Short mmCIF file of C-alpha atoms in Angstrom, two decimals:
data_model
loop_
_atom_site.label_atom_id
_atom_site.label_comp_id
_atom_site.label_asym_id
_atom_site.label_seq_id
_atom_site.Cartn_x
_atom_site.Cartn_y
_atom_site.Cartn_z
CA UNK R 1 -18.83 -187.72 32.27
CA UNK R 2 -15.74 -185.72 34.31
CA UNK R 3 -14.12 -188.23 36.62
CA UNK R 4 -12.52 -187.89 39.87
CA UNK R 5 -8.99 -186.69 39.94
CA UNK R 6 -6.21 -186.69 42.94
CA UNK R 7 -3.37 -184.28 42.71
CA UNK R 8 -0.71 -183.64 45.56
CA UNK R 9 2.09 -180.82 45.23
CA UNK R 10 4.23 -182.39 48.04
CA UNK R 11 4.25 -185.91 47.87
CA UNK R 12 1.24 -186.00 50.17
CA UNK R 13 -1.73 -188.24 49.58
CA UNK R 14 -4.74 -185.96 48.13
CA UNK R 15 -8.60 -186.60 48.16
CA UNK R 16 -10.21 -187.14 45.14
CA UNK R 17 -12.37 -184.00 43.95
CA UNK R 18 -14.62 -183.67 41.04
CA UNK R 19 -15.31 -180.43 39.30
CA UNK R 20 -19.41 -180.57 40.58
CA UNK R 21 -17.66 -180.45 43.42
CA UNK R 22 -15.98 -176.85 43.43
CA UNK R 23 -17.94 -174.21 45.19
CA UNK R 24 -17.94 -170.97 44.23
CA UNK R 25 -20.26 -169.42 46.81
CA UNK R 26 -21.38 -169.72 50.41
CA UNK R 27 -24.45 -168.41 51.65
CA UNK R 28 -24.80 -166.66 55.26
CA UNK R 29 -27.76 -167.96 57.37
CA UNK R 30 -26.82 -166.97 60.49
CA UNK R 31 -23.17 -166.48 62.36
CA UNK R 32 -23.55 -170.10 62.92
CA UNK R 33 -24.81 -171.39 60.04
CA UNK R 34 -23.24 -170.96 56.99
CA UNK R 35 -23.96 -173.41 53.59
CA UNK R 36 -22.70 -174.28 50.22
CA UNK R 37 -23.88 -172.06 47.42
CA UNK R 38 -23.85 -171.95 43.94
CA UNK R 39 -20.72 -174.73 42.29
CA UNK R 40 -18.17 -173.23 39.99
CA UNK R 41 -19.62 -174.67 37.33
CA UNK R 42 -23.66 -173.62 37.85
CA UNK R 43 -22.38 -169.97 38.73
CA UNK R 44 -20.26 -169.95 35.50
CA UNK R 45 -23.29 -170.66 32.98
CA UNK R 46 -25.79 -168.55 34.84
CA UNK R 47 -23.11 -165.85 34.61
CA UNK R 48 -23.10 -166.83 30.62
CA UNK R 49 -26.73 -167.14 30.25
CA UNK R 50 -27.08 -163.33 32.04
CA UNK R 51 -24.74 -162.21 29.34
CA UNK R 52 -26.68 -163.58 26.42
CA UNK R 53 -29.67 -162.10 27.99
CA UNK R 54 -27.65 -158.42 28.18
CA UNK R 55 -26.65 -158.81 24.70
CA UNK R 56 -30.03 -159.46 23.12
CA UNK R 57 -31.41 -156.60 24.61
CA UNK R 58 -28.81 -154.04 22.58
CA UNK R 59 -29.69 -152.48 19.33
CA UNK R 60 -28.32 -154.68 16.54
CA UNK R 61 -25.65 -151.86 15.69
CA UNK R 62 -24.51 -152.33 18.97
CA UNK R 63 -23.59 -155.58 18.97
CA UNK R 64 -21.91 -155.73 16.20
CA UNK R 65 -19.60 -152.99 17.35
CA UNK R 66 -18.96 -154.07 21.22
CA UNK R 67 -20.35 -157.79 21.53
CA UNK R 68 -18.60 -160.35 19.16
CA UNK R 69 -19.49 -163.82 18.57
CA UNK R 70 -18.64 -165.73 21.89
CA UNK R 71 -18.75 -162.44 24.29
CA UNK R 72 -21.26 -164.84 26.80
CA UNK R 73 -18.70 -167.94 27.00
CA UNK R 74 -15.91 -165.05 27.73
CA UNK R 75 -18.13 -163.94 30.91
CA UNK R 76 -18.98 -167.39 31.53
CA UNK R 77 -15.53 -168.74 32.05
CA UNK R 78 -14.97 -165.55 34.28
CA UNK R 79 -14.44 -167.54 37.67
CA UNK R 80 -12.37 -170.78 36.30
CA UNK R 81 -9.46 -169.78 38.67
CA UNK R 82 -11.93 -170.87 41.72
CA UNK R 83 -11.25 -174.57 40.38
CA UNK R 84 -7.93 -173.76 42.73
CA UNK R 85 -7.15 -176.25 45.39
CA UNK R 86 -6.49 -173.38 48.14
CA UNK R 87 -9.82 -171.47 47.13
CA UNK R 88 -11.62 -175.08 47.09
CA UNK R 89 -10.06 -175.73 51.05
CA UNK R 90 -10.71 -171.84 52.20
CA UNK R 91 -14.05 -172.28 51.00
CA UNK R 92 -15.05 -175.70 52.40
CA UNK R 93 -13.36 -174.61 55.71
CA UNK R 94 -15.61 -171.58 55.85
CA UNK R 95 -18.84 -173.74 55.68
CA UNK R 96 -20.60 -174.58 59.10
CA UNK R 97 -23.31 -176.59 58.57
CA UNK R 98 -24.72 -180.08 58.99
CA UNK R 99 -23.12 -181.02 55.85
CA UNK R 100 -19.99 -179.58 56.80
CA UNK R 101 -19.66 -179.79 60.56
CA UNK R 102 -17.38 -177.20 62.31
CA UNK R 103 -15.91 -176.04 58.88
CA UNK R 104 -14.84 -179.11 57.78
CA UNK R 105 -11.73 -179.64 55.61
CA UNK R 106 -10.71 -180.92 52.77
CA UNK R 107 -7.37 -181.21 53.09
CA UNK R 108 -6.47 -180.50 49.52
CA UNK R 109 -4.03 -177.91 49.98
CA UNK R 110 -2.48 -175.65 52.54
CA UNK R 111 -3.66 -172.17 51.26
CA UNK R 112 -0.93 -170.23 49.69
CA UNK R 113 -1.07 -166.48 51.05
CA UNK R 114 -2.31 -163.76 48.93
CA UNK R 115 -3.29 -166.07 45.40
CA UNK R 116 -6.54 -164.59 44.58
CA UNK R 117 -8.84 -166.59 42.39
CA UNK R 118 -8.39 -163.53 39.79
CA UNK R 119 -4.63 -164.50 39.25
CA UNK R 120 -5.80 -168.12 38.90
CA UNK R 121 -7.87 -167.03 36.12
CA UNK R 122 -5.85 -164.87 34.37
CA UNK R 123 -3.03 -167.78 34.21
CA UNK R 124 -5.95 -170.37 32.88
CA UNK R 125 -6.24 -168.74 29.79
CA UNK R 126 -2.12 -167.74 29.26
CA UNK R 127 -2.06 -169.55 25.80
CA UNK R 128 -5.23 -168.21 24.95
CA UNK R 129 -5.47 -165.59 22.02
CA UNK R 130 -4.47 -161.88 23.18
CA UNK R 131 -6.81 -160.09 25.43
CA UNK R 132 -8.72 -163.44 27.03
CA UNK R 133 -6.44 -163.62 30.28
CA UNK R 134 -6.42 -160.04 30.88
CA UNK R 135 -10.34 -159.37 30.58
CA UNK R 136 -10.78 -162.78 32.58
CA UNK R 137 -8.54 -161.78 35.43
CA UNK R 138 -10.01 -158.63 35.96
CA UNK R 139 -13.79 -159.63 36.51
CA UNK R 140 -13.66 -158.13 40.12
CA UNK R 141 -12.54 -154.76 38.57
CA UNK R 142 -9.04 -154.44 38.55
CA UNK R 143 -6.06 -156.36 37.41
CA UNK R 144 -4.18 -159.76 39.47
CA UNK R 145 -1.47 -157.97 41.15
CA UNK R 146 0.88 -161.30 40.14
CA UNK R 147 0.15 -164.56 37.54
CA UNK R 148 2.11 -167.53 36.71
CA UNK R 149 1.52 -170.01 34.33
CA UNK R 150 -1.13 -172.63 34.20
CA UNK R 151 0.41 -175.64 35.24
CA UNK R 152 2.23 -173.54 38.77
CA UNK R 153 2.60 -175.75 41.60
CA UNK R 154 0.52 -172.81 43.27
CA UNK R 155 -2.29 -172.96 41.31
CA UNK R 156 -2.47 -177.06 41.67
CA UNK R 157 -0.37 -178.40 38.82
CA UNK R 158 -1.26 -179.79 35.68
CA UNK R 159 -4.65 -182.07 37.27
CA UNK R 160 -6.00 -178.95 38.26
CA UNK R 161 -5.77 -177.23 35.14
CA UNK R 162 -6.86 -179.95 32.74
CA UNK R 163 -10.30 -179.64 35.29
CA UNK R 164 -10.26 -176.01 34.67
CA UNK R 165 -10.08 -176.67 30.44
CA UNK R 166 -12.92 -178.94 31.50
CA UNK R 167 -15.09 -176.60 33.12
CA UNK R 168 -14.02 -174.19 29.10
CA UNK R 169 -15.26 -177.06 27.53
CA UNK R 170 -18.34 -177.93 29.37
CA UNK R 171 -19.33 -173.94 28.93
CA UNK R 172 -18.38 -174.43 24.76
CA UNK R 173 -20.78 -176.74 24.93
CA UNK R 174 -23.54 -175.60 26.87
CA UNK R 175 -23.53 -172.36 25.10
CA UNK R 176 -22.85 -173.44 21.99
CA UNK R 177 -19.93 -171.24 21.15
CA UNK R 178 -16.39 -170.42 21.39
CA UNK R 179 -13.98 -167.79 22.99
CA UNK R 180 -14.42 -164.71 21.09
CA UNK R 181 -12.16 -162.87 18.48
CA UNK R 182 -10.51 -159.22 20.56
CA UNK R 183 -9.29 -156.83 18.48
CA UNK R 184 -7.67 -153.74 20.33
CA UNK R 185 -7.04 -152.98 24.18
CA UNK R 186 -9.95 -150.45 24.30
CA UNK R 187 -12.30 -153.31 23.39
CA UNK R 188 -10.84 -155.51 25.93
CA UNK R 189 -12.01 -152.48 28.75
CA UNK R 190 -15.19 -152.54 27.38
CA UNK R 191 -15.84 -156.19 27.77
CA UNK R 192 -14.01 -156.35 31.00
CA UNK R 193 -16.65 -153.85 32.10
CA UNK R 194 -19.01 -156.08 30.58
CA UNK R 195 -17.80 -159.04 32.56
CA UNK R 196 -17.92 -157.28 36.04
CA UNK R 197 -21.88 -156.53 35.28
CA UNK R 198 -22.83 -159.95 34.22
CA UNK R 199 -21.14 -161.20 37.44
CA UNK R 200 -22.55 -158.97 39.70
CA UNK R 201 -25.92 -159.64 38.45
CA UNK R 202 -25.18 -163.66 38.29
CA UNK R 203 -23.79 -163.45 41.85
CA UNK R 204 -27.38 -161.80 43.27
CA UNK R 205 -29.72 -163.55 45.51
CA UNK R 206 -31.99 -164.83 42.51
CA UNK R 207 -29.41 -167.46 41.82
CA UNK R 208 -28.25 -168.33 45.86
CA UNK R 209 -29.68 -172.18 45.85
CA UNK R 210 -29.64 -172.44 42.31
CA UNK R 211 -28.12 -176.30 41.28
CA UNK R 212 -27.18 -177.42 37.95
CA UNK R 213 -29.97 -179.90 37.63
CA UNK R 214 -32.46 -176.70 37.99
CA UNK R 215 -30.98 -174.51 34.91
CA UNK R 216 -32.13 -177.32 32.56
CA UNK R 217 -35.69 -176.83 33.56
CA UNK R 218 -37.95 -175.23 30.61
CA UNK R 219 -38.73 -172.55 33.22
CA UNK R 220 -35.48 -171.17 34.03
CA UNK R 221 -34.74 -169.01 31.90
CA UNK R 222 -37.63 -166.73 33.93
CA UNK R 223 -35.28 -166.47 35.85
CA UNK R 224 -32.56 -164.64 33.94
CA UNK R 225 -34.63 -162.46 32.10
CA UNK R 226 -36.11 -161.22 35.82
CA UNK R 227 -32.57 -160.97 37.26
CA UNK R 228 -31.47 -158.40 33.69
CA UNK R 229 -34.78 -157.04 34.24
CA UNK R 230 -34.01 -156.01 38.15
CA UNK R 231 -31.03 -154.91 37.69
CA UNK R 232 -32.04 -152.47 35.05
CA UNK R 233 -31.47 -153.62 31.80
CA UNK R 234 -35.07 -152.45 30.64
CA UNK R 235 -35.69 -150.87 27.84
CA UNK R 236 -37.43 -147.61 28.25
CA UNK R 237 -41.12 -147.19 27.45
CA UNK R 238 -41.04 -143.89 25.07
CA UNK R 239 -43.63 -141.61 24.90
CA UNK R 240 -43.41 -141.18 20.63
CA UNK R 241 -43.98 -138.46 18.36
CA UNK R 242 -43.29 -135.37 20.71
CA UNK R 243 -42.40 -131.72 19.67
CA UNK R 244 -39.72 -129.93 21.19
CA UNK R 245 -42.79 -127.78 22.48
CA UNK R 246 -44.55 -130.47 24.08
CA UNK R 247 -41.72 -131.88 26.17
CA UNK R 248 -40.53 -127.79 27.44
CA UNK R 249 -43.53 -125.92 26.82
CA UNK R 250 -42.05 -123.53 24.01
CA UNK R 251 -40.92 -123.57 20.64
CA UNK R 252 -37.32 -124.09 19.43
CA UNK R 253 -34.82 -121.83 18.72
CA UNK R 254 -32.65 -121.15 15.45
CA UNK R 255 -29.61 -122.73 17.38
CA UNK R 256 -31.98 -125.79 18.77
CA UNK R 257 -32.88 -126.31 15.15
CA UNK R 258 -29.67 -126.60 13.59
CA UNK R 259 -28.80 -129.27 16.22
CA UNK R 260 -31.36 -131.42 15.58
CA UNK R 261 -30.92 -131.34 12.19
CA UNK R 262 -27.35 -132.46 12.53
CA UNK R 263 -27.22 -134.76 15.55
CA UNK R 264 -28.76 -137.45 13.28
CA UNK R 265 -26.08 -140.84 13.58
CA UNK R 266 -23.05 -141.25 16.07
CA UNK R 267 -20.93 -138.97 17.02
CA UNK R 268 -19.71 -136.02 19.05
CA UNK R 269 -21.86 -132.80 18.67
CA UNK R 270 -20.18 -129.85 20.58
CA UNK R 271 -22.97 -126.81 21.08
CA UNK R 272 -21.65 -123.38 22.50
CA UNK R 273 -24.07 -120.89 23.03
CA UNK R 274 -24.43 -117.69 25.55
CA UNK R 275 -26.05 -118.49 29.13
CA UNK R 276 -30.12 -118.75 28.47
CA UNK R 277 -30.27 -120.27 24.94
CA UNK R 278 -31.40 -123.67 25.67
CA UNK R 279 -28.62 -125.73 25.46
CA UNK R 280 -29.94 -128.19 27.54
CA UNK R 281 -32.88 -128.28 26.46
CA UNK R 282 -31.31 -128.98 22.88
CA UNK R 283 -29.18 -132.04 24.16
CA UNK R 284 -32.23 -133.39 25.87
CA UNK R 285 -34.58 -133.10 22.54
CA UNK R 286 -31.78 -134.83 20.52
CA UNK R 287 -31.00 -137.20 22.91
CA UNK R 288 -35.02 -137.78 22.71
CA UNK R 289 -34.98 -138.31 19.51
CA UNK R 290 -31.92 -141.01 19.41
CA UNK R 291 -34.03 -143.17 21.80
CA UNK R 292 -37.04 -142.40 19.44
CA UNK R 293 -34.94 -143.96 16.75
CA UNK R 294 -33.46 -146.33 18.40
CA UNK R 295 -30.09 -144.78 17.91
CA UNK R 296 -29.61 -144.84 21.37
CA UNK R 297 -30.11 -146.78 25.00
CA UNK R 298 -30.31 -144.22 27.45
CA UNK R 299 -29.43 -141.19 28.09
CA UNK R 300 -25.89 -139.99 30.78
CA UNK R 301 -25.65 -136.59 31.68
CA UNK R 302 -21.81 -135.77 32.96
CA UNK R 303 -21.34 -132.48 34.60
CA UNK R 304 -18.47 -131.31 36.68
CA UNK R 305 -19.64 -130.73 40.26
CA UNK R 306 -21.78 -132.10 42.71
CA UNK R 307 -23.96 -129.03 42.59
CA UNK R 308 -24.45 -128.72 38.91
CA UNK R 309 -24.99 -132.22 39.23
CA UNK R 310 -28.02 -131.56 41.79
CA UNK R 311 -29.57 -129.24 39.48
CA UNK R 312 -29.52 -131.04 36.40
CA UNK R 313 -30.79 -134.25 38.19
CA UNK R 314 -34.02 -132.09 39.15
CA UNK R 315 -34.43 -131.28 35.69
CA UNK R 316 -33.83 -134.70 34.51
CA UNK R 317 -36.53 -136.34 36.37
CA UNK R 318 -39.00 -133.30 35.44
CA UNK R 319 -38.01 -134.39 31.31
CA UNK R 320 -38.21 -137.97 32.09
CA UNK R 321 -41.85 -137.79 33.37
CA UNK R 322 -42.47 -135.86 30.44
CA UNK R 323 -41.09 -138.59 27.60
CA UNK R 324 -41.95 -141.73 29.41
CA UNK R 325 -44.46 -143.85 30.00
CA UNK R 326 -46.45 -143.89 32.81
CA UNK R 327 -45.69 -147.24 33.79
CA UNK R 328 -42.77 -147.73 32.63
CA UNK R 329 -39.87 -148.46 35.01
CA UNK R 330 -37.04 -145.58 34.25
CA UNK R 331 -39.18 -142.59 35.28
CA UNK R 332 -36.57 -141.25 37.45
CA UNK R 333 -33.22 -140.56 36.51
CA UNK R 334 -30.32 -141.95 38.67
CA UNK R 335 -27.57 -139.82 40.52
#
């Protein structure tokens, strides 16, 4: 059971707060009315929960290349730096509601200037193994401009921080892991990316008036598997079996051939051909045929102008009603 705590920086008496009691997100009714949100700690697991659900959904291969054991209790853990006692009073202050009458304070702190909850983050984690305070820090897309370390005055002292290990705990628990192994810089990108998406989609309106007591409802889960599924993370419904013919109406060249023949695992597959001899069409079939096999997710076409980018996004959506479903959900491409 996590007890109340009192911490004061100054010498000043402090209120007692418990970690339940750290918002991390207000909700806008009306200019006049604005009320508590999801706490810390609710937003953190649904956050962890929406990664588990992204992960399942990749190709076994892929996991085991991008998504190490723990990858869900590294996004879940993303907003610990909100268990901050400025954030906690800017937060409560901003509240006007019956609850909180004319933006009631705490009186916890007085907010330090330009400490984003990022920075608080990042120094949580400092004697964590390399990579976790960097990829935490940056969940909003770029890096804290300035950290210190976890016990700061700034950040609330040594109380404060022992309720932030609690909130890492309490998430070890709930999802039954621990803080994954990271192995080289690029990886760290690719989870930070990772991170930003799980947040984004935890953050949405699905999961406004969401309270801790509701995630442990049998029925929940709906809920995160419609939030993954809304924001995209479908897989799409193939159309199997087609020719090269079928999906472009004539039969493949010599060149088109030799591509498909190749383009069979991972890779980089560099076709140069004269104006007029399919190319596209060639990267299209094999791309096809990845999905086909499952070697693949989706399909992202990069061209170098807005124009070419225009034209390719016409033919896109004419080869996507081709090699999809009719009712599945990806049968237009996005620009």
């Amino acid at each position: 059971m996590l007890k109340r705590r009192s911490f004061s920086s100054t010498g000043d008496e402090m209120p007692l707060m418990r970690l339940t009691d750290c918002v991390a997100k207000t909700i806008k009714i009306s200019d006049d009315l604005i009320i508590k949100g999801a706490d810390v700690l609710t937003h953190c697991l649904i956050t962890g929960m929406v990664a588990k659900e992204m992960i399942k959904r990749q190709p076994q291969w892929l996991r085991d290349l991008l998504y190490p054991e723990g990858t869900e209790l590294l996004a879940a853990v993303h907003d610990a730096g909100k268990i901050f006692p400025s954030f906690q009073k800017k937060i409560h202050k901003a509240l006007r509601s019956p609850e909180f009458p004319e933006g009631q304070e705490l009186g916890i702190a007085n907010p330090v200037l330009n400490i984003r909850h990022e920075a608080v983050s990042h120094a949580t984690f400092y004697n964590y193994s390399r990579f976790i305070p960097e990829i935490v820090g940056r969940h909003h897309g770029y890096s804290p401009e300035s950290t210190g370390m976890p016990d700061d005055e700034i950040f609330g002292g040594a109380h404060w921080q022992k309720m932030r290990l609690e909130l890492v705990e309490y998430l070890k628990n709930a999802l039954q892991t621990d803080l994954p192994v990271i192995k080289s810089a690029v990886h760290a990108d690719v989870l930070s990316g990772f991170l930003c998406v799980a947040d984004w989609i935890s953050s949405g309106a699905a999961f406004e008036n969401i309270t801790a007591e509701m995630i442990g409802k049998p029925n929940f889960y709906n809920q995160i598997v419609s939030a993954v599924d809304t924001a995209g993370f479908v897989k799409p419904k193939l159309k199997k079996g087609l020719s090269f013919k079928s999906a472009f109406g004539f039969q493949p060249r010599e060149i088109q051939l030799r591509l498909f023949e190749i383009a069979d695992d991972s890779g980089i597959y560099i076709l140069e051909a004269p104006m007029g001899l399919g190319k596209t069409e060639a990267a299209l079939y094999a791309a096809y045929k990845a999905l086909e096999q499952e070697r693949a997710t989706g399909i992202y076409f990069a061209l170098p102008t807005q124009l070419t980018s225009n034209k390719i996004y016409e033919r896109m959506n004419k080869f996507l009603s081709i090699i999809l479903e009719d009712d599945g959900p990806h049968r237009k491409s996005l620009l």
